GROMACS .gro file of C-alpha atoms in nm:
model
  264
    1MET     CA    1  -3.483   0.893   6.899
    2ASN     CA    2  -3.643   1.007   6.571
    3SER     CA    3  -3.343   1.223   6.490
    4MET     CA    4  -3.111   0.929   6.550
    5LEU     CA    5  -3.320   0.709   6.316
    6GLN     CA    6  -3.315   0.978   6.047
    7GLU     CA    7  -2.940   1.010   6.079
    8LEU     CA    8  -2.901   0.634   6.053
    9LYS     CA    9  -3.117   0.627   5.737
   10ARG     CA   10  -2.906   0.901   5.579
   11GLU     CA   11  -2.589   0.707   5.654
   12ILE     CA   12  -2.735   0.390   5.502
   13LYS     CA   13  -2.849   0.582   5.192
   14GLY     CA   14  -2.504   0.736   5.157
   15ALA     CA   15  -2.339   0.396   5.184
   16GLU     CA   16  -2.573   0.255   4.914
   17ASP     CA   17  -2.499   0.547   4.680
   18LEU     CA   18  -2.127   0.500   4.736
   19ALA     CA   19  -2.158   0.128   4.662
   20ASN     CA   20  -2.355   0.197   4.341
   21GLU     CA   21  -2.100   0.454   4.230
   22ASP     CA   22  -1.816   0.213   4.302
   23PHE     CA   23  -1.992  -0.059   4.103
   24TYR     CA   24  -2.049   0.173   3.806
   25GLN     CA   25  -1.683   0.273   3.803
   26ARG     CA   26  -1.579  -0.091   3.812
   27PHE     CA   27  -1.823  -0.179   3.534
   28THR     CA   28  -1.694   0.112   3.323
   29SER     CA   29  -1.340  -0.006   3.387
   30GLU     CA   30  -1.432  -0.353   3.259
   31ILE     CA   31  -1.587  -0.202   2.945
   32LEU     CA   32  -1.263  -0.010   2.889
   33LYS     CA   33  -1.075  -0.339   2.911
   34SER     CA   34  -1.309  -0.484   2.647
   35GLU     CA   35  -1.250  -0.179   2.428
   36ARG     CA   36  -0.875  -0.228   2.458
   37ILE     CA   37  -0.910  -0.597   2.370
   38ARG     CA   38  -1.122  -0.510   2.067
   39THR     CA   39  -0.867  -0.249   1.960
   40MET     CA   40  -0.580  -0.496   2.000
   41ILE     CA   41  -0.764  -0.751   1.784
   42LEU     CA   42  -0.815  -0.493   1.507
   43ALA     CA   43  -0.456  -0.367   1.534
   44GLY     CA   44  -0.323  -0.723   1.507
   45MET     CA   45  -0.546  -0.791   1.208
   46PHE     CA   46  -0.432  -0.475   1.028
   47LEU     CA   47  -0.064  -0.545   1.103
   48MET     CA   48  -0.094  -0.900   0.970
   49GLY     CA   49  -0.267  -0.772   0.657
   50THR     CA   50   0.003  -0.507   0.609
   51ILE     CA   51   0.283  -0.764   0.622
   52MET     CA   52   0.103  -1.019   0.406
   53LEU     CA   53   0.015  -0.773   0.128
   54ALA     CA   54   0.362  -0.617   0.132
   55VAL     CA   55   0.560  -0.941   0.125
   56ALA     CA   56   0.344  -1.225  -0.008
   57PRO     CA   57   0.290  -1.090  -0.363
   58LEU     CA   58   0.667  -1.055  -0.399
   59LEU     CA   59   0.751  -1.402  -0.267
   60PHE     CA   60   0.460  -1.594  -0.419
   61ARG     CA   61   0.393  -1.413  -0.745
   62THR     CA   62   0.221  -1.710  -0.909
   63LEU     CA   63  -0.051  -1.711  -0.640
   64PHE     CA   64  -0.167  -1.356  -0.715
   65VAL     CA   65  -0.340  -1.210  -1.017
   66ASP     CA   66  -0.173  -0.939  -1.221
   67MET     CA   67  -0.409  -0.683  -1.074
   68PHE     CA   68  -0.202  -0.674  -0.753
   69TYR     CA   69   0.100  -0.551  -0.951
   70GLN     CA   70  -0.079  -0.276  -1.141
   71LYS     CA   71   0.001   0.077  -1.043
   72PHE     CA   72  -0.252   0.311  -0.886
   73HIS     CA   73  -0.136   0.675  -0.904
   74GLY     CA   74   0.221   0.554  -0.944
   75PHE     CA   75   0.221   0.295  -0.663
   76PRO     CA   76   0.192  -0.085  -0.696
   77LEU     CA   77  -0.157  -0.176  -0.582
   78HIS     CA   78  -0.052  -0.432  -0.322
   79LEU     CA   79   0.186  -0.182  -0.160
   80LEU     CA   80  -0.081   0.089  -0.162
   81ILE     CA   81  -0.331  -0.139   0.015
   82SER     CA   82  -0.057  -0.245   0.255
   83PHE     CA   83   0.012   0.122   0.332
   84LEU     CA   84  -0.358   0.188   0.399
   85LEU     CA   85  -0.370  -0.107   0.640
   86LEU     CA   86  -0.057   0.025   0.809
   87CYS     CA   87  -0.231   0.361   0.859
   88PHE     CA   88  -0.525   0.186   1.021
   89PHE     CA   89  -0.284  -0.014   1.240
   90ILE     CA   90  -0.125   0.309   1.363
   91TYR     CA   91  -0.471   0.456   1.419
   92GLU     CA   92  -0.576   0.157   1.630
   93CYS     CA   93  -0.258   0.191   1.836
   94LEU     CA   94  -0.350   0.554   1.906
   95VAL     CA   95  -0.704   0.449   2.000
   96PHE     CA   96  -0.558   0.190   2.237
   97VAL     CA   97  -0.353   0.461   2.406
   98ARG     CA   98  -0.664   0.680   2.420
   99TYR     CA   99  -0.867   0.416   2.600
  100THR     CA  100  -0.576   0.338   2.830
  101LEU     CA  101  -0.502   0.691   2.947
  102PHE     CA  102  -0.821   0.891   2.925
  103THR     CA  103  -1.172   0.872   3.065
  104SER     CA  104  -1.411   1.150   3.153
  105LYS     CA  105  -1.407   1.307   3.498
  106ALA     CA  106  -1.710   1.104   3.602
  107GLY     CA  107  -1.540   0.783   3.504
  108LYS     CA  108  -1.765   0.740   3.199
  109LEU     CA  109  -1.652   0.658   2.850
  110VAL     CA  110  -1.651   0.948   2.606
  111THR     CA  111  -1.946   0.838   2.394
  112ALA     CA  112  -1.885   1.094   2.119
  113PHE     CA  113  -1.536   0.956   2.066
  114GLN     CA  114  -1.673   0.601   2.047
  115PHE     CA  115  -1.917   0.697   1.771
  116ILE     CA  116  -1.645   0.882   1.577
  117ASN     CA  117  -1.411   0.586   1.618
  118THR     CA  118  -1.683   0.348   1.499
  119THR     CA  119  -1.737   0.559   1.186
  120ILE     CA  120  -1.367   0.562   1.101
  121GLU     CA  121  -1.315   0.189   1.161
  122THR     CA  122  -1.624   0.078   0.971
  123SER     CA  123  -1.518   0.293   0.674
  124LEU     CA  124  -1.209   0.079   0.609
  125PRO     CA  125  -1.384  -0.157   0.362
  126THR     CA  126  -1.532   0.145   0.187
  127VAL     CA  127  -1.187   0.300   0.140
  128LEU     CA  128  -1.040  -0.025   0.007
  129ILE     CA  129  -1.329  -0.076  -0.235
  130ALA     CA  130  -1.291   0.283  -0.357
  131VAL     CA  131  -0.922   0.218  -0.426
  132LEU     CA  132  -0.982  -0.110  -0.608
  133PHE     CA  133  -1.289  -0.004  -0.807
  134PRO     CA  134  -1.105   0.184  -1.087
  135LEU     CA  135  -0.894  -0.128  -1.155
  136VAL     CA  136  -1.138  -0.410  -1.090
  137GLY     CA  137  -1.476  -0.259  -1.159
  138MET     CA  138  -1.807  -0.389  -1.026
  139PRO     CA  139  -1.677  -0.735  -0.919
  140VAL     CA  140  -1.484  -0.572  -0.634
  141ILE     CA  141  -1.808  -0.543  -0.441
  142PHE     CA  142  -1.813  -0.924  -0.421
  143ALA     CA  143  -1.453  -0.944  -0.298
  144PRO     CA  144  -1.369  -1.064   0.057
  145ILE     CA  145  -1.319  -0.699   0.156
  146VAL     CA  146  -1.693  -0.679   0.221
  147TYR     CA  147  -1.648  -0.932   0.503
  148PHE     CA  148  -1.477  -0.659   0.706
  149TYR     CA  149  -1.821  -0.508   0.764
  150PHE     CA  150  -1.937  -0.829   0.933
  151PHE     CA  151  -1.620  -0.837   1.140
  152PHE     CA  152  -1.664  -0.483   1.274
  153ILE     CA  153  -2.031  -0.540   1.358
  154ALA     CA  154  -1.950  -0.865   1.540
  155LEU     CA  155  -1.669  -0.703   1.743
  156SER     CA  156  -1.905  -0.430   1.861
  157ILE     CA  157  -2.043  -0.685   2.109
  158LEU     CA  158  -1.735  -0.620   2.325
  159ARG     CA  159  -1.859  -0.265   2.382
  160LEU     CA  160  -2.174  -0.386   2.559
  161SER     CA  161  -2.362  -0.092   2.411
  162PHE     CA  162  -2.686  -0.132   2.217
  163PRO     CA  163  -2.663   0.210   2.044
  164LEU     CA  164  -2.303   0.148   1.930
  165SER     CA  165  -2.385  -0.195   1.788
  166VAL     CA  166  -2.687  -0.061   1.598
  167TYR     CA  167  -2.482   0.238   1.479
  168THR     CA  168  -2.206   0.007   1.350
  169GLY     CA  169  -2.460  -0.192   1.149
  170ALA     CA  170  -2.619   0.127   1.018
  171ILE     CA  171  -2.285   0.274   0.907
  172ALA     CA  172  -2.196  -0.049   0.726
  173ALA     CA  173  -2.537  -0.058   0.555
  174ILE     CA  174  -2.531   0.308   0.450
  175GLU     CA  175  -2.177   0.297   0.315
  176TYR     CA  176  -2.238  -0.026   0.126
  177PHE     CA  177  -2.553   0.118  -0.029
  178LEU     CA  178  -2.367   0.435  -0.133
  179ILE     CA  179  -2.090   0.226  -0.291
  180TYR     CA  180  -2.343   0.023  -0.488
  181TRP     CA  181  -2.535   0.334  -0.593
  182PHE     CA  182  -2.215   0.504  -0.712
  183MET     CA  183  -2.101   0.198  -0.908
  184ILE     CA  184  -2.432   0.155  -1.084
  185ARG     CA  185  -2.434   0.519  -1.194
  186THR     CA  186  -2.070   0.508  -1.303
  187ILE     CA  187  -2.046   0.184  -1.497
  188ASP     CA  188  -2.198   0.168  -1.843
  189ASP     CA  189  -2.126  -0.180  -1.972
  190PRO     CA  190  -2.406  -0.360  -2.159
  191THR     CA  191  -2.213  -0.688  -2.144
  192MET     CA  192  -2.203  -0.694  -1.764
  193ASP     CA  193  -2.367  -0.987  -1.590
  194LEU     CA  194  -2.707  -0.876  -1.464
  195PHE     CA  195  -2.650  -1.075  -1.146
  196LEU     CA  196  -2.375  -0.831  -1.045
  197VAL     CA  197  -2.597  -0.525  -1.075
  198ALA     CA  198  -2.932  -0.668  -0.962
  199PRO     CA  199  -3.060  -0.442  -0.681
  200GLY     CA  200  -3.209  -0.731  -0.486
  201ASN     CA  201  -2.869  -0.891  -0.418
  202HIS     CA  202  -2.722  -0.574  -0.274
  203MET     CA  203  -3.032  -0.457  -0.087
  204PHE     CA  204  -3.031  -0.792   0.090
  205LYS     CA  205  -2.679  -0.714   0.218
  206VAL     CA  206  -2.789  -0.368   0.330
  207VAL     CA  207  -3.081  -0.509   0.528
  208PHE     CA  208  -2.860  -0.786   0.665
  209PHE     CA  209  -2.604  -0.535   0.797
  210LEU     CA  210  -2.881  -0.342   0.971
  211ALA     CA  211  -3.040  -0.655   1.115
  212LEU     CA  212  -2.703  -0.788   1.233
  213GLY     CA  213  -2.630  -0.462   1.415
  214VAL     CA  214  -2.968  -0.476   1.591
  215ALA     CA  215  -2.921  -0.845   1.677
  216ILE     CA  216  -2.575  -0.782   1.826
  217GLY     CA  217  -2.723  -0.487   2.015
  218PHE     CA  218  -2.988  -0.708   2.175
  219VAL     CA  219  -2.717  -0.958   2.270
  220THR     CA  220  -2.529  -0.678   2.451
  221LEU     CA  221  -2.849  -0.581   2.634
  222GLU     CA  222  -2.899  -0.940   2.745
  223ILE     CA  223  -2.538  -0.964   2.867
  224ARG     CA  224  -2.571  -0.640   3.063
  225ARG     CA  225  -2.903  -0.754   3.212
  226ARG     CA  226  -2.756  -1.084   3.328
  227VAL     CA  227  -2.450  -0.912   3.474
  228PHE     CA  228  -2.664  -0.666   3.671
  229ASN     CA  229  -2.900  -0.941   3.787
  230SER     CA  230  -2.606  -1.148   3.911
  231ILE     CA  231  -2.463  -0.852   4.100
  232ARG     CA  232  -2.805  -0.767   4.243
  233PHE     CA  233  -2.840  -1.124   4.366
  234VAL     CA  234  -2.500  -1.108   4.537
  235GLU     CA  235  -2.589  -0.775   4.697
  236GLU     CA  236  -2.924  -0.908   4.824
  237ARG     CA  237  -2.755  -1.214   4.972
  238SER     CA  238  -2.495  -0.990   5.134
  239ASN     CA  239  -2.771  -0.773   5.284
  240LEU     CA  240  -2.947  -1.080   5.423
  241LEU     CA  241  -2.625  -1.201   5.580
  242ASN     CA  242  -2.566  -0.858   5.733
  243GLU     CA  243  -2.919  -0.849   5.873
  244TYR     CA  244  -2.873  -1.199   6.015
  245ALA     CA  245  -2.541  -1.095   6.169
  246VAL     CA  246  -2.701  -0.789   6.331
  247THR     CA  247  -2.990  -0.996   6.466
  248LEU     CA  248  -2.754  -1.261   6.597
  249GLU     CA  249  -2.535  -0.999   6.759
  250LYS     CA  250  -2.839  -0.845   6.926
  251GLN     CA  251  -2.956  -1.181   7.055
  252VAL     CA  252  -2.611  -1.264   7.187
  253GLY     CA  253  -2.597  -0.927   7.362
  254GLU     CA  254  -2.937  -0.979   7.521
  255ARG     CA  255  -2.841  -1.329   7.632
  256THR     CA  256  -2.514  -1.200   7.775
  257GLU     CA  257  -2.701  -0.930   7.964
  258GLU     CA  258  -2.942  -1.188   8.106
  259LEU     CA  259  -2.654  -1.407   8.221
  260SER     CA  260  -2.483  -1.109   8.383
  261GLN     CA  261  -2.802  -1.020   8.571
  262SER     CA  262  -2.848  -1.381   8.690
  263LEU     CA  263  -2.491  -1.400   8.820
  264LYS     CA  264  -2.549  -1.092   9.027
   0.00000   0.00000   0.00000
């Protein structure tokens, strides 16, 4: 009898492990879907920017400042930026294929690739600012390009990963600080508005990027916790129903046996 009970316990434990593994694979699959959605959003944004910067300055010349038509290493600036956005669009398409076709043998996401991908994506504003800085100077750091950092940090919520969200905020903060530090050491213009170079303004952005990454990370933790709690509740209810079904079946069997004995 004891051996039969031990065997039954092992079977139950094996079934629970299989169920947990199946749930983890399904959860990982859903995260991959979120990654693909995030990648599609970025790819669409880069493609739209590529088309707008390539065509709009030619069709609506009066709406753009002369800076867009200046040449940077022999190329019109608006076409150069459009080409950079096109490169990022192609990159996001390759990332989409990567997330679609490949996972690790255990069904887990390749975390190293995610961190590398985060570094490359979050560096886009830095690259654009570096291209525009020789032509625009310090004011470029106040251009809408900086908003890309916020966008990347916000989209990291789709990854449902606290470390990746914090890392995205940290990369944005570090790169922005390095840009500011480089500009201050490069520009020597006594007539420049002190508001543009005041450290407090830019350090506030650095801290804000870090804090936003942490805040988004905590949101992802809360989402994961609620998802797991919901699934745990469903599993517990299912277990109760199974126990009730077993008890009911046992009672029905006993009652049937009693009826059979009485008929004899």
